[in-house]
Coordinates of C-alpha atoms in Angstrom, one line a residue:
Chain A
X1 CA -63.6 -19.7 -26.3
X2 CA -62.5 -21.2 -30.0
X3 CA -58.9 -22.1 -31.0
X4 CA -57.0 -24.8 -29.1
X5 CA -54.3 -22.8 -27.5
X6 CA -52.5 -26.2 -26.4
X7 CA -52.8 -29.5 -28.6
X8 CA -51.2 -32.5 -27.3
X9 CA -51.1 -35.7 -29.7
X10 CA -50.4 -39.2 -28.5
X11 CA -47.5 -38.0 -26.1
X12 CA -45.4 -40.8 -24.6
X13 CA -42.6 -40.1 -22.2
X14 CA -40.6 -42.9 -20.5
X15 CA -37.8 -42.4 -17.4
X16 CA -35.4 -44.8 -18.6
X17 CA -37.8 -48.2 -18.8
X18 CA -40.6 -46.5 -16.9
X19 CA -43.8 -45.8 -18.9
X20 CA -44.4 -42.1 -17.6
X21 CA -47.1 -40.9 -19.9
X22 CA -48.9 -43.2 -21.8
X23 CA -50.5 -42.1 -25.1
X24 CA -51.8 -38.7 -23.9
X25 CA -54.1 -36.7 -26.1
X26 CA -56.0 -33.7 -25.2
X27 CA -56.5 -30.1 -26.0
X28 CA -56.7 -26.6 -24.2
X29 CA -59.1 -23.8 -25.3
X30 CA -58.0 -20.2 -25.0
X31 CA -58.9 -19.1 -21.8
X32 CA -59.9 -22.5 -20.5
X33 CA -59.1 -23.4 -16.8
X34 CA -58.3 -27.1 -16.8
X35 CA -57.6 -28.5 -13.4
X36 CA -55.2 -31.9 -13.4
X37 CA -55.5 -34.4 -10.5
X38 CA -54.3 -37.6 -9.4
X39 CA -52.4 -39.7 -7.0
X40 CA -48.8 -39.0 -6.6
X41 CA -46.8 -40.5 -9.4
X42 CA -49.6 -40.4 -11.8
X43 CA -47.6 -38.3 -14.3
X44 CA -49.6 -35.0 -13.9
X45 CA -46.5 -32.9 -13.1
X46 CA -44.6 -34.6 -16.0
X47 CA -47.4 -33.7 -18.4
X48 CA -47.7 -30.3 -17.8
X49 CA -43.8 -29.9 -17.5
X50 CA -43.8 -31.3 -21.0
X51 CA -45.7 -28.1 -22.0
X52 CA -42.9 -25.9 -21.6
X53 CA -40.3 -28.4 -22.3
X54 CA -38.8 -28.8 -19.0
X55 CA -39.2 -32.6 -19.6
X56 CA -38.3 -34.1 -22.9
X57 CA -40.7 -36.5 -24.5
X58 CA -39.9 -39.4 -26.7
X59 CA -43.0 -39.7 -28.8
X60 CA -46.0 -37.5 -29.9
X61 CA -46.3 -33.9 -30.4
X62 CA -47.1 -30.7 -28.4
X63 CA -48.4 -27.7 -30.0
X64 CA -48.4 -24.4 -28.2
X65 CA -50.2 -21.1 -29.6
X66 CA -49.0 -22.8 -33.2
X67 CA -45.6 -23.5 -32.5
X68 CA -44.8 -27.2 -32.6
X69 CA -42.6 -28.3 -29.8
X70 CA -39.0 -29.7 -31.1
X71 CA -35.7 -29.8 -29.9
X72 CA -35.2 -26.4 -31.5
X73 CA -33.8 -23.9 -28.9
X74 CA -35.1 -21.1 -30.4
X75 CA -38.8 -22.6 -30.6
X76 CA -38.5 -23.8 -27.0
X77 CA -37.6 -20.4 -25.8
X78 CA -40.5 -18.6 -27.8
X79 CA -42.5 -21.1 -26.2
X80 CA -41.3 -20.4 -22.8
X81 CA -41.6 -16.7 -23.1
X82 CA -45.4 -17.1 -23.7
X83 CA -46.0 -19.8 -21.1
X84 CA -45.4 -19.0 -17.5
X85 CA -45.0 -21.5 -14.8
X86 CA -45.5 -21.6 -10.9
X87 CA -44.0 -24.3 -8.9
X88 CA -44.4 -26.1 -6.0
X89 CA -41.3 -24.9 -4.2
X90 CA -41.8 -21.2 -5.5
X91 CA -38.2 -21.3 -7.0
X92 CA -37.9 -17.7 -6.3
X93 CA -34.2 -16.3 -6.8
X94 CA -32.8 -16.0 -3.4
X95 CA -29.9 -13.4 -4.5
X96 CA -32.5 -11.2 -6.2
X97 CA -34.9 -8.9 -4.2
X98 CA -38.5 -9.4 -4.9
X99 CA -38.7 -6.6 -7.4
X100 CA -35.8 -8.0 -9.0
X101 CA -37.2 -11.4 -9.5
X102 CA -40.2 -9.9 -11.2
X103 CA -38.1 -7.8 -13.8
X104 CA -35.7 -10.2 -14.8
X105 CA -37.5 -11.9 -17.3
X106 CA -39.3 -8.7 -18.9
X107 CA -35.7 -6.9 -19.2
X108 CA -33.7 -10.0 -20.3
X109 CA -36.2 -12.0 -22.3
X110 CA -39.1 -9.6 -23.5
X111 CA -36.3 -6.4 -23.8
X112 CA -38.4 -4.1 -21.7
X113 CA -36.9 -1.0 -20.4
X114 CA -36.0 -1.2 -16.8
X115 CA -38.9 1.4 -15.7
X116 CA -41.6 -0.1 -17.5
X117 CA -40.8 -3.2 -16.3
X118 CA -40.6 -2.1 -12.7
X119 CA -43.8 -0.4 -13.0
X120 CA -45.5 -3.6 -14.1
X121 CA -44.1 -5.3 -11.3
X122 CA -45.0 -2.9 -8.7
X123 CA -48.6 -3.2 -10.0
X124 CA -48.4 -6.9 -10.0
X125 CA -47.3 -6.9 -6.5
X126 CA -50.1 -4.7 -5.4
X127 CA -52.5 -7.1 -7.2
X128 CA -51.2 -9.9 -4.9
X129 CA -51.3 -7.6 -1.8
X130 CA -47.5 -7.4 -1.1
X131 CA -46.3 -4.4 -2.7
X132 CA -44.7 -3.2 0.7
X133 CA -42.4 -6.3 0.5
X134 CA -40.8 -5.2 -3.2
X135 CA -37.4 -4.4 -1.8
X136 CA -37.1 -7.6 0.2
X137 CA -35.4 -10.8 -0.3
X138 CA -37.3 -14.1 -1.0
X139 CA -36.4 -15.4 2.5
X140 CA -37.5 -12.7 4.6
X141 CA -41.2 -13.7 3.5
X142 CA -43.5 -16.5 4.5
X143 CA -44.3 -19.4 2.1
X144 CA -47.5 -17.9 1.1
X145 CA -46.2 -14.4 0.3
X146 CA -43.2 -16.1 -1.6
X147 CA -45.8 -18.2 -3.7
X148 CA -47.8 -15.0 -4.4
X149 CA -44.7 -13.5 -5.5
X150 CA -44.2 -16.2 -7.8
X151 CA -47.5 -15.9 -9.3
X152 CA -46.7 -12.1 -9.8
X153 CA -43.1 -13.2 -11.4
X154 CA -45.1 -15.4 -13.6
X155 CA -47.7 -12.7 -14.9
X156 CA -44.7 -10.2 -15.7
X157 CA -44.5 -11.3 -19.0
X158 CA -48.2 -11.2 -20.0
X159 CA -47.8 -15.0 -20.6
X160 CA -50.9 -16.5 -22.7
X161 CA -50.6 -19.7 -20.5
X162 CA -50.1 -20.0 -17.0
X163 CA -48.8 -23.4 -15.7
X164 CA -49.3 -24.2 -12.2
X165 CA -47.5 -27.3 -10.4
X166 CA -49.1 -28.1 -7.2
X167 CA -48.7 -24.5 -6.3
X168 CA -49.9 -25.3 -2.8
X169 CA -48.5 -28.3 -1.6
X170 CA -45.5 -26.7 0.2
X171 CA -47.7 -24.5 2.1
X172 CA -48.8 -24.6 5.5
X173 CA -52.4 -25.1 5.7
X174 CA -53.4 -21.4 7.0
X175 CA -51.2 -20.0 4.0
X176 CA -53.2 -22.1 1.0
X177 CA -56.2 -19.6 1.2
X178 CA -54.3 -16.7 0.1
X179 CA -52.7 -18.5 -2.7
X180 CA -55.9 -19.7 -4.0
X181 CA -57.5 -16.5 -3.5
X182 CA -55.0 -14.9 -6.0
X183 CA -55.5 -18.0 -8.6
X184 CA -59.1 -17.6 -8.3
X185 CA -58.9 -13.6 -9.2
X186 CA -56.6 -14.7 -12.0
X187 CA -58.9 -17.3 -13.2
X188 CA -61.7 -14.8 -13.9
X189 CA -59.6 -12.7 -16.3
X190 CA -59.3 -15.2 -19.2
X191 CA -55.8 -16.2 -18.9
X192 CA -55.5 -19.8 -20.1
X193 CA -54.6 -22.3 -17.1
X194 CA -53.3 -25.6 -16.6
X195 CA -53.2 -26.4 -12.9
X196 CA -52.0 -29.6 -11.0
X197 CA -53.4 -29.4 -7.7
X198 CA -55.2 -31.5 -5.0
X199 CA -57.5 -28.2 -4.1
X200 CA -60.8 -29.7 -5.2
X201 CA -62.6 -26.5 -3.7
X202 CA -60.4 -24.4 -6.2
X203 CA -61.1 -27.2 -9.2
X204 CA -65.0 -26.9 -8.3
X205 CA -65.2 -23.1 -8.4
X206 CA -63.3 -22.0 -11.4
X207 CA -62.3 -25.0 -13.5
X208 CA -64.0 -25.3 -16.9
X209 CA -62.7 -29.1 -17.0
X210 CA -61.1 -31.5 -14.7
X211 CA -58.9 -34.2 -15.5
X212 CA -58.2 -37.3 -13.6
X213 CA -54.6 -39.0 -14.4
X214 CA -53.5 -42.4 -12.9
X215 CA -50.3 -44.2 -14.1
X216 CA -49.6 -42.0 -16.8
X217 CA -52.9 -42.2 -18.2
X218 CA -55.8 -39.7 -18.5
X219 CA -58.6 -41.9 -16.7
X220 CA -61.6 -39.3 -16.9
X221 CA -62.4 -35.9 -17.8
X222 CA -65.5 -34.1 -17.1
X223 CA -67.0 -30.5 -16.4
X224 CA -66.3 -30.3 -12.5
X225 CA -70.0 -30.6 -11.4
X226 CA -70.3 -34.4 -13.4
X227 CA -66.6 -35.1 -12.3
X228 CA -67.4 -34.4 -8.4
X229 CA -71.0 -35.5 -8.6
X230 CA -71.2 -38.6 -11.1
X231 CA -67.5 -40.1 -11.5
X232 CA -67.8 -43.0 -13.7
X233 CA -64.7 -44.8 -13.5
X234 CA -63.8 -46.9 -10.1
X235 CA -60.6 -45.3 -9.8
X236 CA -61.9 -41.7 -9.7
X237 CA -64.6 -43.0 -7.3
X238 CA -61.8 -44.2 -5.2
X239 CA -59.5 -41.4 -5.4
X240 CA -62.2 -38.7 -4.7
X241 CA -63.6 -40.6 -1.5
X242 CA -60.1 -40.5 -0.1
X243 CA -59.4 -36.9 -1.1
X244 CA -62.7 -35.7 0.2
X245 CA -62.7 -37.5 3.6
X246 CA -60.0 -35.7 5.0
Chain B
X1 CA -60.1 -30.0 28.7
X2 CA -58.7 -26.6 29.6
X3 CA -58.4 -23.3 27.7
X4 CA -55.3 -21.4 28.1
X5 CA -55.2 -17.6 28.6
X6 CA -53.2 -15.6 26.0
X7 CA -49.9 -14.4 27.6
X8 CA -48.2 -11.3 26.7
X9 CA -44.5 -11.5 25.5
X10 CA -42.0 -10.8 28.0
X11 CA -38.6 -9.2 27.8
X12 CA -35.4 -11.4 27.5
X13 CA -33.9 -11.9 31.2
X14 CA -30.7 -10.0 31.8
X15 CA -28.1 -12.7 31.4
X16 CA -25.1 -10.6 32.0
X17 CA -22.5 -12.4 34.3
X18 CA -19.6 -11.1 36.5
X19 CA -15.9 -12.0 35.7
X20 CA -15.7 -14.5 38.3
X21 CA -18.4 -16.4 37.2
X22 CA -17.4 -16.2 33.4
X23 CA -13.8 -17.5 34.6
X24 CA -15.9 -20.7 36.1
X25 CA -17.7 -21.4 33.2
X26 CA -15.3 -21.0 30.6
X27 CA -12.1 -21.8 31.9
X28 CA -12.4 -23.9 35.3
X29 CA -15.7 -25.7 34.6
X30 CA -14.2 -29.0 35.7
X31 CA -11.1 -31.0 36.7
X32 CA -9.7 -31.6 33.4
X33 CA -10.3 -27.7 31.8
X34 CA -8.9 -26.5 34.8
X35 CA -5.8 -28.2 34.2
X36 CA -5.7 -27.4 30.6
X37 CA -6.2 -23.7 31.6
X38 CA -3.3 -23.9 33.7
X39 CA -1.1 -25.8 31.3
X40 CA -1.8 -23.1 28.6
X41 CA -0.7 -20.0 30.9
X42 CA 2.3 -21.9 31.8
X43 CA 3.2 -22.3 28.2
X44 CA 2.3 -18.7 27.6
X45 CA 4.6 -17.8 30.6
X46 CA 7.3 -19.8 28.9
X47 CA 7.2 -18.4 25.5
X48 CA 5.7 -14.8 25.6
X49 CA 8.4 -13.1 27.6
X50 CA 11.4 -14.9 25.8
X51 CA 10.1 -13.8 22.4
X52 CA 9.2 -10.2 23.5
X53 CA 12.6 -9.9 24.9
X54 CA 14.3 -11.4 21.7
X55 CA 11.9 -9.4 19.4
X56 CA 11.8 -6.0 21.2
X57 CA 13.3 -5.6 24.6
X58 CA 16.8 -7.0 23.7
X59 CA 16.7 -5.7 20.2
X60 CA 18.6 -3.5 18.1
X61 CA 17.2 -0.8 16.0
X62 CA 20.3 1.8 15.8
X63 CA 22.3 2.0 12.8
X64 CA 25.2 -0.6 13.8
X65 CA 27.2 -3.3 12.0
X66 CA 26.6 -6.8 12.6
X67 CA 29.2 -7.0 15.3
X68 CA 27.8 -4.4 17.4
X69 CA 24.3 -6.0 17.3
X70 CA 24.2 -8.2 20.3
X71 CA 23.5 -12.0 20.1
X72 CA 20.5 -12.4 22.9
X73 CA 18.3 -9.8 20.6
X74 CA 17.2 -9.6 17.2
X75 CA 18.9 -7.2 14.9
X76 CA 16.4 -5.4 12.9
X77 CA 18.9 -3.1 11.8
X78 CA 19.5 -6.0 9.2
X79 CA 16.2 -5.8 7.9
X80 CA 16.2 -2.0 7.7
X81 CA 19.6 -2.2 6.0
X82 CA 18.1 -4.7 3.3
X83 CA 14.7 -3.4 3.2
X84 CA 14.8 -2.7 -0.5
X85 CA 16.2 -5.9 -1.4
X86 CA 13.4 -7.5 0.5
X87 CA 10.8 -5.5 -1.4
X88 CA 12.0 -5.0 -4.8
X89 CA 14.6 -7.4 -5.4
X90 CA 17.3 -6.4 -7.7
X91 CA 15.1 -3.7 -9.6
X92 CA 17.1 -0.7 -10.2
X93 CA 16.4 1.8 -7.2
X94 CA 16.1 4.8 -9.4
X95 CA 13.1 3.0 -10.9
X96 CA 11.4 2.2 -7.6
X97 CA 8.8 4.8 -8.3
X98 CA 7.5 2.4 -11.1
X99 CA 6.0 -0.4 -8.8
X100 CA 5.0 2.3 -6.3
X101 CA 3.0 4.0 -8.7
X102 CA 1.5 0.5 -9.7
X103 CA 0.4 0.1 -6.0
X104 CA -1.1 3.6 -6.0
X105 CA -2.7 3.2 -9.0
X106 CA -4.4 0.1 -8.1
X107 CA -5.8 1.7 -4.6
X108 CA -6.9 4.7 -6.6
X109 CA -8.9 2.4 -9.1
X110 CA -10.4 0.7 -6.3
X111 CA -11.4 4.1 -4.5
X112 CA -12.9 5.3 -8.0
X113 CA -15.1 1.9 -8.1
X114 CA -16.4 2.4 -4.6
X115 CA -17.3 6.2 -5.4
X116 CA -19.3 5.4 -8.3
X117 CA -21.8 3.0 -6.2
X118 CA -24.8 3.7 -8.1
X119 CA -23.4 5.3 -10.8
X120 CA -25.5 5.0 -14.3
X121 CA -22.3 3.7 -15.9
X122 CA -20.6 1.8 -13.0
X123 CA -20.4 -1.5 -14.8
X124 CA -18.9 0.0 -17.9
X125 CA -16.4 2.2 -15.9
X126 CA -15.5 -0.8 -13.8
X127 CA -15.1 -3.1 -16.8
X128 CA -12.8 -0.5 -18.3
X129 CA -10.8 0.0 -15.3
X130 CA -10.0 -3.9 -15.0
X131 CA -9.1 -3.8 -18.8
X132 CA -6.9 -0.8 -18.6
X133 CA -5.2 -1.4 -15.2
X134 CA -2.9 -4.4 -16.3
X135 CA -1.6 -2.7 -19.2
X136 CA -0.6 0.4 -17.4
X137 CA 0.8 -2.0 -14.8
X138 CA 2.9 -4.1 -16.9
X139 CA 4.0 -1.1 -18.8
X140 CA 5.2 0.5 -15.7
X141 CA 7.0 -2.5 -14.2
X142 CA 8.5 -4.0 -17.3
X143 CA 9.1 -0.7 -19.5
X144 CA 8.1 -0.1 -23.0
X145 CA 8.3 2.6 -25.8
X146 CA 9.9 5.9 -23.9
X147 CA 10.6 3.8 -20.6
X148 CA 13.4 1.8 -19.8
X149 CA 13.1 -1.9 -20.2
X150 CA 13.8 -3.5 -16.7
X151 CA 14.3 -7.4 -17.6
X152 CA 11.9 -9.5 -15.2
X153 CA 15.0 -11.5 -13.7
X154 CA 15.8 -8.5 -11.7
X155 CA 12.5 -8.3 -10.2
X156 CA 12.0 -9.7 -6.9
X157 CA 11.2 -9.8 -3.2
X158 CA 7.8 -8.8 -2.2
X159 CA 7.2 -7.2 -5.5
X160 CA 7.8 -10.5 -7.2
X161 CA 5.6 -12.3 -4.9
X162 CA 2.5 -9.8 -5.3
X163 CA 2.9 -10.0 -9.0
X164 CA 3.1 -13.9 -9.2
X165 CA -0.1 -13.8 -6.6
X166 CA -1.8 -11.3 -8.2
X167 CA -1.6 -12.5 -11.9
X168 CA -2.2 -16.1 -10.7
X169 CA -5.2 -15.2 -8.8
X170 CA -6.7 -12.6 -11.3
X171 CA -6.2 -14.9 -14.5
X172 CA -7.0 -18.2 -13.0
X173 CA -10.4 -17.0 -11.6
X174 CA -12.2 -16.7 -15.1
X175 CA -10.4 -19.6 -16.3
X176 CA -11.6 -21.7 -13.2
X177 CA -15.2 -20.3 -13.8
X178 CA -15.0 -21.8 -17.5
X179 CA -13.5 -25.1 -16.7
X180 CA -16.2 -25.4 -13.6
X181 CA -18.9 -24.7 -16.4
X182 CA -17.1 -27.1 -19.0
X183 CA -17.2 -29.9 -16.2
X184 CA -20.9 -29.7 -15.7
X185 CA -21.4 -29.1 -19.7
X186 CA -24.4 -31.1 -21.6
X187 CA -21.7 -31.2 -24.3
X188 CA -19.4 -34.7 -23.9
X189 CA -16.5 -33.2 -25.5
X190 CA -16.4 -29.9 -23.6
X191 CA -17.0 -32.2 -20.4
X192 CA -14.4 -34.6 -21.4
X193 CA -11.7 -32.1 -22.2
X194 CA -12.6 -30.0 -19.0
X195 CA -12.6 -33.3 -16.8
X196 CA -9.1 -34.7 -18.3
X197 CA -7.5 -31.4 -18.1
X198 CA -8.8 -31.0 -14.2
X199 CA -7.6 -34.3 -13.6
X200 CA -4.3 -34.1 -15.1
X201 CA -3.3 -31.1 -13.5
X202 CA -4.5 -31.8 -10.0
X203 CA -2.5 -34.9 -10.0
X204 CA 0.6 -33.1 -10.5
X205 CA 2.4 -30.9 -7.5
X206 CA 2.8 -27.5 -8.2
X207 CA 6.7 -27.9 -8.4
X208 CA 6.6 -30.0 -11.3
X209 CA 4.6 -28.0 -13.3
X210 CA 7.0 -24.8 -12.4
X211 CA 9.8 -27.2 -13.6
X212 CA 8.1 -27.9 -16.7
X213 CA 7.5 -24.4 -17.4
X214 CA 11.0 -23.1 -16.8
X215 CA 13.1 -26.4 -18.3
X216 CA 10.9 -28.3 -20.4
X217 CA 9.2 -26.0 -22.2
X218 CA 12.2 -24.0 -23.7
X219 CA 13.1 -27.6 -25.2
X220 CA 9.9 -27.1 -27.8
X221 CA 11.4 -23.5 -28.5
X222 CA 13.3 -23.1 -32.0
X223 CA 17.0 -21.4 -31.7
X224 CA 16.6 -17.9 -30.8
X225 CA 12.8 -18.1 -29.9
X226 CA 12.6 -17.7 -26.3
X227 CA 9.9 -16.7 -23.6
X228 CA 10.3 -14.8 -20.4
X229 CA 11.1 -17.0 -17.4
X230 CA 8.9 -15.2 -15.3
X231 CA 6.1 -15.2 -18.1
X232 CA 6.5 -19.1 -18.2
X233 CA 6.2 -19.4 -14.6
X234 CA 3.4 -17.3 -14.5
X235 CA 1.4 -19.5 -16.8
X236 CA 2.4 -22.5 -15.0
X237 CA 0.7 -21.0 -12.0
X238 CA -2.3 -20.0 -14.0
X239 CA -2.9 -23.5 -15.4
X240 CA -2.4 -25.2 -11.6
X241 CA -4.6 -22.6 -9.9
X242 CA -7.3 -22.6 -12.3
X243 CA -8.0 -26.3 -11.5
X244 CA -8.4 -25.7 -8.0
X245 CA -10.8 -22.7 -8.5
X246 CA -12.8 -25.0 -11.0
X247 CA -13.1 -27.6 -8.4
X248 CA -14.0 -25.0 -5.8
X249 CA -16.7 -23.5 -8.0
X250 CA -18.2 -26.9 -9.2
X251 CA -19.0 -27.5 -5.4
X252 CA -21.0 -24.5 -5.5
X253 CA -22.4 -25.1 -8.7
X254 CA -23.7 -28.3 -7.4
X255 CA -25.3 -26.6 -4.3
X256 CA -27.7 -24.7 -6.5
X257 CA -31.3 -26.4 -6.1
X258 CA -32.7 -28.0 -9.3
X259 CA -35.5 -25.6 -9.0
X260 CA -33.3 -22.7 -10.0
X261 CA -32.3 -23.9 -13.1
X262 CA -36.0 -24.8 -14.0
X263 CA -37.3 -21.7 -12.9
X264 CA -34.5 -19.9 -15.3
X265 CA -35.5 -22.1 -17.9
X266 CA -39.2 -22.0 -17.6
X267 CA -38.7 -17.9 -17.8
X268 CA -37.1 -18.2 -21.3
X269 CA -33.8 -17.2 -20.5
X270 CA -30.8 -18.1 -22.4
X271 CA -27.8 -20.3 -21.4
X272 CA -25.5 -17.7 -20.9
X273 CA -28.5 -15.5 -19.1
X274 CA -29.2 -18.4 -16.8
X275 CA -25.7 -19.0 -16.0
X276 CA -24.5 -15.1 -15.3
X277 CA -27.7 -14.0 -13.5
X278 CA -28.7 -16.9 -11.7
X279 CA -26.6 -19.5 -11.5
X280 CA -23.1 -18.2 -11.1
X281 CA -24.0 -15.6 -8.7
X282 CA -25.4 -18.1 -6.2
X283 CA -22.7 -20.6 -6.8
X284 CA -19.8 -18.2 -6.4
X285 CA -21.3 -16.6 -3.4
X286 CA -21.3 -20.0 -1.6
X287 CA -17.7 -20.7 -2.8
X288 CA -16.3 -17.5 -1.6
X289 CA -14.6 -19.0 1.6
X290 CA -13.2 -21.8 -0.2
X291 CA -12.3 -19.5 -3.3
X292 CA -10.3 -17.1 -0.9
X293 CA -9.0 -20.3 0.7
X294 CA -7.3 -21.3 -2.6
X295 CA -6.1 -18.0 -3.0
X296 CA -4.2 -18.1 0.5
X297 CA -2.7 -21.5 -0.8
X298 CA -1.5 -19.9 -3.7
X299 CA 0.0 -17.1 -2.3
X300 CA 2.1 -19.1 0.0
X301 CA 2.8 -21.4 -3.1
X302 CA 4.6 -18.6 -4.5
X303 CA 7.7 -19.2 -2.5
X304 CA 8.2 -22.0 -4.8
X305 CA 9.4 -19.5 -7.6
X306 CA 13.0 -20.0 -5.7
X307 CA 13.3 -23.5 -6.8
X308 CA 13.5 -22.3 -10.6
X309 CA 15.7 -19.2 -9.8
X310 CA 13.2 -16.7 -9.3
X311 CA 13.9 -14.6 -6.1
X312 CA 10.5 -14.0 -4.0
X313 CA 10.4 -12.5 -0.5
X314 CA 11.5 -15.7 1.2
X315 CA 14.7 -16.4 -1.0
X316 CA 16.0 -12.8 -0.3
X317 CA 16.2 -14.0 3.2
X318 CA 18.7 -16.7 1.9
X319 CA 20.4 -14.1 -0.3
X320 CA 20.8 -11.4 2.4
X321 CA 21.9 -13.5 5.2
X322 CA 24.7 -14.8 3.1
X323 CA 26.2 -11.0 2.9
X324 CA 29.4 -11.3 4.7
X325 CA 28.4 -8.5 6.7
X326 CA 25.5 -9.7 7.8
X327 CA 26.2 -13.5 8.6
X328 CA 23.9 -15.5 10.9
X329 CA 21.1 -12.9 10.5
X330 CA 18.8 -15.4 8.9
X331 CA 16.5 -15.8 11.8
X332 CA 15.5 -12.1 11.7
X333 CA 14.9 -12.5 8.0
X334 CA 12.6 -15.5 8.6
X335 CA 10.6 -13.8 11.5
X336 CA 10.3 -10.5 9.2
X337 CA 8.9 -12.5 5.9
X338 CA 6.6 -14.8 8.4
X339 CA 5.1 -11.3 9.8
X340 CA 4.7 -9.9 6.1
X341 CA 3.0 -13.2 4.9
X342 CA 0.8 -13.3 7.7
X343 CA -0.3 -9.7 7.7
X344 CA -1.2 -10.3 4.0
X345 CA -2.6 -13.8 4.3
X346 CA -4.7 -12.7 7.5
X347 CA -6.0 -9.6 5.6
X348 CA -7.3 -11.8 2.8
X349 CA -8.7 -14.0 5.3
X350 CA -10.7 -11.2 6.9
X351 CA -11.5 -9.8 3.5
X352 CA -13.2 -13.2 2.7
X353 CA -15.4 -12.7 6.0
X354 CA -16.5 -9.2 4.8
X355 CA -17.2 -10.4 1.2
X356 CA -19.6 -13.4 2.8
X357 CA -21.4 -10.9 4.9
X358 CA -21.9 -8.5 2.1
X359 CA -23.4 -11.2 -0.3
X360 CA -25.1 -13.3 2.3
X361 CA -27.7 -15.3 0.6
X362 CA -30.1 -15.9 3.3
X363 CA -31.0 -12.3 4.2
X364 CA -33.0 -13.6 7.2
X365 CA -33.1 -10.1 8.9

């Protein structure tokens, strides 16, 4: 736990006139689990989507594993091949079977042979508990199963960093647990994770650090214990009160 | 407060209904429907016997002359006598084997592709066949080294219709895909050129383009430099059709959720990989019914070739019925062409349904 695998320096982003990210500075160490929370529209999704350049930014710099993000498409693809993302709406490819969804990136981006990619994919499906669904298509699976496939797909390329963009927000309550379980298992394995989520239980259990954002700024960050027990800023106190009183 | 016992699932009740009840529910459910049903039956009574008598019961198939054929029934002898013209136009009879082989090869290649199913080299073999076929087909039809050349002005009938439609369909499809992608491109110049091209061609009827190709285009050629008339018409058809395909595919592209692009990007796929593996397969699938619809329209539009002096199957009616031995038989000719066209177009429409089912995106069991 020494090197900073993600470094974000005075990052600013605007959507048109709207200042979406205001002077963001933060670093993530290797193997660190960071949870980002905040009210909707606070810029938390935008922030992690900047890390793999799904969103362009106008000012500041992001360095991922020693590579500085720029408009250079080669560098962007290089970073994307090391950073995997899990989306709120899964974004599985509906025209491909589960196994083909998993082997796509290993075969086409990482030049793995079909057999190697397939073996690894089956192993990962086994790990998320749906190996028997390998030949099915995404729409035949429940939401929770689809999100577990999406996590397996993200892991298929052996990424150094995993980005989670509200992975449980689109799920029925009874399916949230099965996805969180997979994420907790993952957290124990030493992969760097950056999670945008409202699951405070998850944050308490596995996060090394929790960040609170509001109106495009980082308002507070702390170790989970201090973050939940002694929130300093008024806005975080209010946010926690609202989110925990449900 | 109450707690309810868990119930076991029951079987669906048998919903079969008798003939009488079916009639009452579907044809005579209320006064208006009853009247409409009776009206429809009356129309059928008026039309079907008349048509059947003309086309079948009073019709003549036997080898007779025009005069011996009755006037109350159809004279199918005329079609039989002129069948070669309807199919091949003025293509020399001793070379009929050439278009026949073109068809046989097409069927054989499709059959080979089907047999290969999961073969290791399937994609490579199919690609090779797709590249080889047009070369063989055009060599057979037109001729070349060691094969007598048959000029395209002798081509005609169904053969010409099918050549024009097939070339139009096959060549306009990739061009349409590129134009659709061009219109969505992030590069302003490519987008601008695609939009200009699409909007220009879309604003012009096919007949104008065919006239341009046959009359105006040669004005730009130097003396002695000439381009085959059919080739010019084909280029016109391809330019025209690609625009409609492009617009249909654009509709499909716009239906792909943003998340699909993002997931592909996040994986590190290149633009070509993302387009070829993720976006186009889904967009084309959605567009199948409209693509086939557009091809059906093109097939019908090939009858416009008549205007620039190419003799497709429809123009053969005009030509053969002015034969003094068979005067006044154009009705039979038009009915024959209608039936041939209908069979081909209906097959295309059914095939589109098959494709839709085969590539159904939903896979919901």
